[in-house]
Coordinates of C-alpha atoms in Angstrom, one line a residue:
M17 CA 20.0 21.9 9.9
I18 CA 19.1 25.5 9.6
A19 CA 22.5 26.7 10.9
G20 CA 21.8 24.0 13.4
V21 CA 18.0 24.3 13.2
A22 CA 15.9 21.6 11.6
L23 CA 12.2 21.9 10.7
L24 CA 10.3 18.7 10.3
V25 CA 6.9 19.0 8.5
S26 CA 4.3 16.2 8.3
L27 CA 2.9 15.5 4.8
L28 CA 0.4 13.1 3.3
A29 CA 1.8 10.7 0.8
C30 CA 0.0 9.3 -2.2
A31 CA 0.0 5.5 -1.8
D32 CA -2.5 4.4 -4.4
G33 CA 0.1 3.7 -7.1
R34 CA -0.7 6.6 -9.3
V35 CA 2.2 8.2 -11.2
V36 CA 2.2 11.4 -13.1
T37 CA 4.6 10.7 -15.9
P38 CA 4.7 11.2 -19.7
A39 CA 3.4 7.7 -20.0
R40 CA -0.1 8.9 -19.4
T41 CA -2.1 10.7 -22.0
Q42 CA -5.0 13.2 -22.2
D43 CA -7.5 10.5 -23.2
L44 CA -7.1 8.8 -19.9
F45 CA -8.9 11.7 -18.1
H46 CA -12.3 10.1 -17.9
T47 CA -12.9 11.7 -14.5
P48 CA -13.4 15.5 -14.6
Y49 CA -11.5 18.0 -12.5
R50 CA -13.7 19.1 -9.6
S51 CA -12.5 22.4 -8.2
H52 CA -15.0 22.3 -5.2
D53 CA -13.0 19.3 -3.8
S54 CA -10.1 21.6 -2.9
R55 CA -9.7 24.4 -0.5
H56 CA -9.3 27.7 -2.2
F57 CA -7.0 30.6 -1.3
K58 CA -9.1 33.4 0.2
I59 CA -7.7 36.7 -1.1
E60 CA -10.0 38.8 1.0
A61 CA -8.7 37.2 4.2
S62 CA -5.2 38.6 3.7
S63 CA -4.1 42.2 4.2
T64 CA -0.7 41.6 2.6
F65 CA -1.7 39.8 -0.6
E66 CA -0.7 41.4 -3.9
A67 CA -1.4 40.0 -7.3
N68 CA 0.6 40.3 -10.5
A69 CA -2.1 39.2 -12.9
E70 CA -0.2 40.3 -15.9
R71 CA 2.5 37.7 -15.2
R72 CA 0.7 34.6 -16.2
F73 CA 1.8 31.0 -16.9
D74 CA 0.4 28.2 -19.0
L75 CA 1.8 24.8 -18.2
S76 CA 1.2 21.7 -20.3
Y77 CA 2.6 18.3 -19.1
A78 CA 3.3 15.2 -21.2
D79 CA 0.6 13.3 -19.3
G80 CA -2.0 15.7 -20.7
S81 CA -2.4 17.9 -17.6
E82 CA -2.8 21.6 -18.3
L83 CA -2.6 24.4 -15.7
K84 CA -3.1 28.1 -16.1
G85 CA -2.6 30.7 -13.5
F86 CA -1.0 34.0 -12.6
N87 CA 1.6 35.2 -10.1
A88 CA 1.1 36.8 -6.7
H89 CA 3.0 37.2 -3.4
D90 CA 2.1 37.2 0.3
I91 CA 3.5 36.2 3.6
V92 CA 3.9 32.5 3.2
H93 CA 4.1 30.2 6.3
L94 CA 5.9 26.9 6.0
G95 CA 5.8 25.1 9.3
D96 CA 7.4 27.5 11.8
F97 CA 9.0 29.7 9.1
H98 CA 7.5 32.5 7.2
G99 CA 8.5 35.2 4.8
L100 CA 7.3 37.2 1.8
A101 CA 7.3 34.9 -1.2
P102 CA 5.8 34.6 -4.6
F103 CA 3.4 31.8 -5.6
G104 CA 1.0 31.0 -8.4
L105 CA -2.8 31.1 -8.3
L106 CA -4.4 28.5 -10.6
Y107 CA -7.7 29.5 -12.4
Q108 CA -7.8 26.6 -14.9
C109 CA -7.0 22.9 -14.6
N110 CA -8.1 19.8 -16.5
S111 CA -6.6 16.9 -14.6
P112 CA -8.5 14.8 -12.0
D113 CA -5.1 14.2 -10.4
F114 CA -5.7 17.5 -8.7
N115 CA -9.1 16.6 -7.2
G116 CA -8.9 17.2 -3.5
V117 CA -5.5 18.8 -3.8
D118 CA -5.1 22.3 -2.2
G119 CA -1.9 23.2 -4.0
I120 CA 1.5 22.1 -5.3
L121 CA 4.4 22.6 -2.9
G122 CA 7.4 22.9 -5.3
F123 CA 10.9 22.5 -4.0
G124 CA 12.7 22.2 -7.3
L125 CA 15.3 24.5 -8.9
P126 CA 14.4 27.8 -10.7
K127 CA 13.8 27.2 -14.3
P128 CA 16.0 29.0 -16.9
G129 CA 14.8 31.2 -19.7
K130 CA 11.2 32.1 -20.5
E131 CA 9.7 29.4 -18.3
G132 CA 11.6 30.7 -15.3
R133 CA 10.5 34.2 -15.9
Q134 CA 6.8 33.2 -16.0
L135 CA 6.8 30.9 -13.0
P136 CA 7.0 31.9 -9.4
R137 CA 10.4 31.5 -7.8
P138 CA 10.5 28.2 -5.8
I139 CA 9.5 28.7 -2.2
L140 CA 12.8 27.6 -0.6
W141 CA 14.7 29.9 -2.9
A142 CA 12.4 32.8 -2.2
L143 CA 12.8 32.3 1.5
T144 CA 16.6 32.2 1.3
D145 CA 17.3 34.9 -1.3
G146 CA 19.1 37.2 1.2
K147 CA 16.0 39.3 2.0
E148 CA 15.5 37.6 5.3
T149 CA 16.3 40.7 7.3
R150 CA 12.8 42.0 6.5
Q151 CA 10.5 42.3 9.4
D152 CA 8.1 39.9 7.7
S153 CA 10.6 37.0 7.7
N154 CA 12.2 34.7 10.2
T155 CA 14.3 32.6 7.8
Q156 CA 17.7 34.2 8.6
E157 CA 19.2 30.8 9.7
L158 CA 17.5 28.7 7.0
H159 CA 19.9 26.9 4.7
R160 CA 18.9 26.2 1.1
K161 CA 18.5 22.5 1.4
F162 CA 15.7 20.0 2.3
S163 CA 15.3 16.3 2.8
F164 CA 12.4 14.0 2.2
F165 CA 11.2 10.4 2.8
S166 CA 7.8 8.7 2.7
T167 CA 5.9 5.7 4.0
D168 CA 2.8 3.9 2.8
T169 CA 0.5 6.5 4.5
A170 CA 2.6 9.6 5.2
A171 CA 5.7 11.5 4.4
E172 CA 8.1 14.0 6.0
L173 CA 9.7 17.1 4.7
Q174 CA 12.8 18.4 6.6
L175 CA 14.0 21.9 5.9
G176 CA 17.7 23.0 6.2
G177 CA 19.2 19.6 6.2
Y178 CA 18.2 16.3 7.7
D179 CA 17.6 14.8 11.2
P180 CA 20.2 12.1 11.7
Q181 CA 17.7 10.1 13.7
T182 CA 15.9 9.3 10.4
C183 CA 18.9 7.6 8.9
D184 CA 20.3 4.1 9.6
D185 CA 23.7 4.7 8.1
T186 CA 26.0 7.4 6.6
M187 CA 24.7 9.9 4.1
Y188 CA 26.6 9.7 0.8
Y189 CA 26.7 12.6 -1.6
T190 CA 27.0 13.1 -5.3
P191 CA 26.8 16.3 -7.4
S192 CA 23.8 16.6 -9.7
L193 CA 24.5 16.1 -13.4
S194 CA 22.4 19.2 -14.1
E195 CA 22.4 22.7 -12.9
T196 CA 18.6 22.9 -13.2
D197 CA 17.3 19.5 -12.0
F198 CA 18.1 16.8 -9.5
I199 CA 19.8 14.2 -11.7
V200 CA 22.2 11.4 -10.7
G201 CA 24.1 8.9 -12.8
V202 CA 22.9 5.3 -12.6
T203 CA 25.5 2.8 -13.7
S204 CA 23.6 -0.4 -12.9
V205 CA 20.1 -1.6 -12.1
K206 CA 19.9 -5.3 -11.0
F207 CA 16.8 -7.3 -10.2
G208 CA 16.6 -10.4 -8.1
H209 CA 16.2 -12.1 -4.7
T210 CA 19.8 -11.3 -3.7
E211 CA 22.4 -8.9 -5.0
T212 CA 24.8 -11.7 -6.1
G213 CA 22.1 -13.6 -8.0
A214 CA 20.3 -10.5 -9.5
E215 CA 20.1 -10.0 -13.2
E216 CA 21.4 -6.8 -14.8
L217 CA 18.7 -4.7 -16.4
L218 CA 21.0 -2.1 -17.9
Q219 CA 23.1 -4.0 -20.4
F220 CA 25.1 -1.4 -22.2
T221 CA 26.3 -1.9 -25.8
N222 CA 30.1 -2.2 -26.1
P223 CA 30.7 -1.3 -22.4
T224 CA 34.0 0.3 -21.5
G225 CA 33.3 0.8 -17.8
G226 CA 32.1 4.4 -17.7
E227 CA 28.6 4.0 -19.0
Y228 CA 25.6 5.4 -17.0
L229 CA 22.1 6.7 -17.6
P230 CA 20.8 9.9 -16.1
A231 CA 18.1 9.4 -13.5
I232 CA 15.8 12.2 -12.2
M233 CA 15.2 12.0 -8.4
D234 CA 11.6 12.9 -8.1
S235 CA 9.5 12.4 -5.0
G236 CA 6.5 13.7 -7.0
T237 CA 6.5 10.5 -9.2
S238 CA 5.1 7.5 -7.5
C239 CA 6.9 4.7 -9.3
L240 CA 10.3 3.6 -10.6
V241 CA 10.4 4.4 -14.3
I242 CA 13.0 2.4 -16.4
P243 CA 13.8 2.3 -20.1
G244 CA 11.1 0.6 -22.2
D245 CA 13.3 0.3 -25.3
R246 CA 17.0 0.1 -26.2
L247 CA 17.6 3.8 -26.2
D248 CA 18.7 4.1 -29.8
G249 CA 21.2 1.3 -29.4
R250 CA 22.8 2.4 -26.2
L251 CA 21.5 -0.8 -24.6
Q252 CA 21.6 -4.4 -25.8
N253 CA 18.2 -5.1 -24.1
N254 CA 14.9 -3.7 -23.2
P255 CA 15.1 -3.2 -19.4
F256 CA 11.3 -3.1 -18.8
N257 CA 10.7 -6.2 -20.8
D258 CA 13.4 -8.1 -18.9
F259 CA 11.9 -6.9 -15.6
S260 CA 8.5 -8.1 -16.7
S261 CA 9.8 -11.6 -17.6
L262 CA 11.8 -11.8 -14.3
W263 CA 8.9 -10.5 -12.1
A264 CA 8.5 -12.5 -8.9
V265 CA 7.4 -12.0 -5.3
D266 CA 10.0 -10.7 -2.9
K267 CA 12.5 -9.7 -5.6
S268 CA 14.4 -6.4 -5.1
F269 CA 16.0 -3.8 -7.3
F270 CA 19.7 -3.0 -6.7
V271 CA 20.4 0.5 -8.0
T272 CA 24.0 1.7 -8.3
I273 CA 24.7 5.4 -8.1
G274 CA 28.2 6.7 -7.9
G275 CA 29.6 3.3 -6.8
Q276 CA 27.1 2.9 -4.0
Q277 CA 24.4 0.3 -4.3
F278 CA 20.9 1.0 -3.0
K279 CA 18.4 -1.8 -2.5
V280 CA 14.7 -1.1 -3.3
P281 CA 12.8 -4.0 -1.7
Y282 CA 9.7 -5.7 -2.9
S283 CA 7.7 -4.0 -0.2
S284 CA 8.5 -0.6 -1.7
W285 CA 7.9 -1.3 -5.4
F286 CA 4.9 -3.5 -5.1
L287 CA 1.9 -1.8 -3.4
E288 CA 0.0 -4.5 -1.6
R289 CA -2.9 -2.2 -0.6
T290 CA -3.8 -1.8 -4.2
N291 CA -2.2 -4.9 -5.6
Q292 CA -0.2 -2.9 -8.1
T293 CA 3.4 -3.1 -9.4
C294 CA 4.8 0.4 -9.2
V295 CA 7.4 0.0 -12.0
Q296 CA 6.7 1.6 -15.4
P297 CA 8.4 1.8 -18.8
S298 CA 9.8 5.2 -19.7
P299 CA 7.9 7.1 -22.5
E300 CA 9.3 7.3 -26.0
G301 CA 12.2 9.7 -26.3
M302 CA 13.2 9.6 -22.6
Q303 CA 16.9 8.7 -22.4
G304 CA 17.1 7.7 -18.7
L305 CA 15.2 6.8 -15.6
L306 CA 12.8 8.4 -13.1
I307 CA 13.5 7.4 -9.5
G308 CA 10.2 8.0 -7.7
D309 CA 8.5 7.5 -4.4
V310 CA 9.4 3.8 -4.2
F311 CA 13.0 4.9 -3.5
F312 CA 12.0 7.4 -0.9
R313 CA 10.3 4.7 1.1
S314 CA 13.7 3.1 1.8
Y315 CA 16.0 6.1 1.8
M316 CA 16.3 9.6 3.2
V317 CA 17.3 11.9 0.3
E318 CA 18.8 15.3 0.9
F319 CA 18.7 18.0 -1.8
D320 CA 21.4 20.6 -1.1
M321 CA 21.2 23.7 -3.2
S322 CA 23.6 25.9 -1.3
D323 CA 26.4 25.5 -3.9
K324 CA 26.1 28.1 -6.7
L325 CA 27.3 25.8 -9.4
R326 CA 25.0 22.8 -9.1
P327 CA 22.9 21.0 -6.5
V328 CA 24.3 18.1 -4.4
I329 CA 22.2 15.0 -3.6
G330 CA 22.7 12.9 -0.5
I331 CA 21.3 9.5 0.1
A332 CA 21.2 7.5 3.4
R333 CA 19.3 4.3 4.3
L334 CA 16.1 5.2 6.1
N335 CA 15.7 4.2 9.8
L336 CA 12.5 2.1 9.5
E337 CA 11.9 2.5 13.3
Y338 CA 11.5 6.3 12.8
S339 CA 7.9 7.5 12.5
P340 CA 7.0 10.7 10.6
V341 CA 6.1 13.7 12.8
T342 CA 2.4 14.5 13.1
G343 CA 3.0 18.3 13.0
S344 CA 5.7 20.8 12.4
E345 CA 8.7 20.7 14.8
L346 CA 11.7 23.0 15.2
D347 CA 14.9 21.6 16.7
Y348 CA 18.7 21.9 16.7
Y349 CA 20.9 19.1 15.4
H350 CA 24.5 18.3 14.5
E351 CA 25.1 19.5 11.0
H352 CA 26.2 16.9 8.4
R353 CA 27.8 18.7 5.5
A354 CA 28.5 17.5 2.0
P355 CA 32.3 17.4 1.1
F356 CA 32.0 20.2 -1.5
Q357 CA 35.7 20.3 -2.4
K358 CA 35.8 16.7 -3.3
L359 CA 32.5 16.9 -5.2
K360 CA 33.6 19.8 -7.3
L361 CA 36.2 17.5 -9.0
L362 CA 33.5 15.1 -10.2
K363 CA 31.4 15.1 -13.3
G364 CA 28.7 13.5 -11.3
E365 CA 28.6 9.8 -12.1
E366 CA 31.9 8.5 -10.9
T367 CA 31.6 8.1 -7.1
M368 CA 29.8 9.3 -4.0
F369 CA 31.4 10.6 -0.8
P370 CA 30.3 10.5 2.8
A371 CA 29.6 13.6 4.9
K372 CA 32.9 15.5 5.5
H373 CA 32.3 16.0 9.2
T374 CA 29.7 16.6 11.8
T375 CA 29.7 19.9 13.7
R376 CA 27.8 20.8 16.8
L377 CA 26.4 24.3 15.9
R378 CA 24.4 25.1 19.0
E379 CA 24.3 23.5 22.4

């Protein structure tokens, strides 16, 4: 909902079971990066391009990927919207994960400190920074929130909110545990054929009822990443080892976030096309979970960054009869809003609330 307007953008989804997480290391890069596999930005084709070559960034990821580049800005088109926005131009890369990739469309939060000063401002923030009155922008009605879901072969990005037709039930909201990342509190992860007979994988030591683990909601990660150790004694068990011993066809995960339980079926976490289990142990030192693409195949997730204090995350069961659009579409919908007044009272892990109300913004 972009003050009643919603933009739906078709995306390609990676369905080969790869996951870019700290579990991978540099020595796994047996295949070289091939820059000619990607389409390159043609500077000479733009009359509005301006480079800021002195503002450079050097990114190193725990999986061994290294990216170097510099900042620039131009009129950026995102579906039917456009505006002057910064972006990064890469001139060095070492990872084959980027073979055939034209670029990275980042919808995260601005990073604090030195990293934030080096990196371009995230595209959705740049387009909604209050400079939309410029003649080179048409984002005056664009709200700073987006939604995402994926299938085995495609994905869909929705700007300004979410299309209710993509959901099969109510959208429930919870505030993020972080001001700079999309993190929710997970109180339980069960695994089994049914919810009642499922085994608990998060067995907290000396539980009092308020225990939870932080979980990053990340559509850029393919798999579900769960603890591979006891987290310095916070857990009585090793969740990944227990999952491995309990592995069976047609079993599901039952993940509890803010008192709401979300089922991740076998068809989402086991990739039949590649015969791979898309569940991984977390790397050493990680004190939580990564909820990746396996979750977004069953749920529409909204990331609302309109609140100045911290982002709000909404989750609704995906309507499996809905098919991703094949191109960008602009439309008007009822606006479903997060109940911000209730959410401000929460630390983040206690409960989730449904949408406050639905308002018809434009006939």
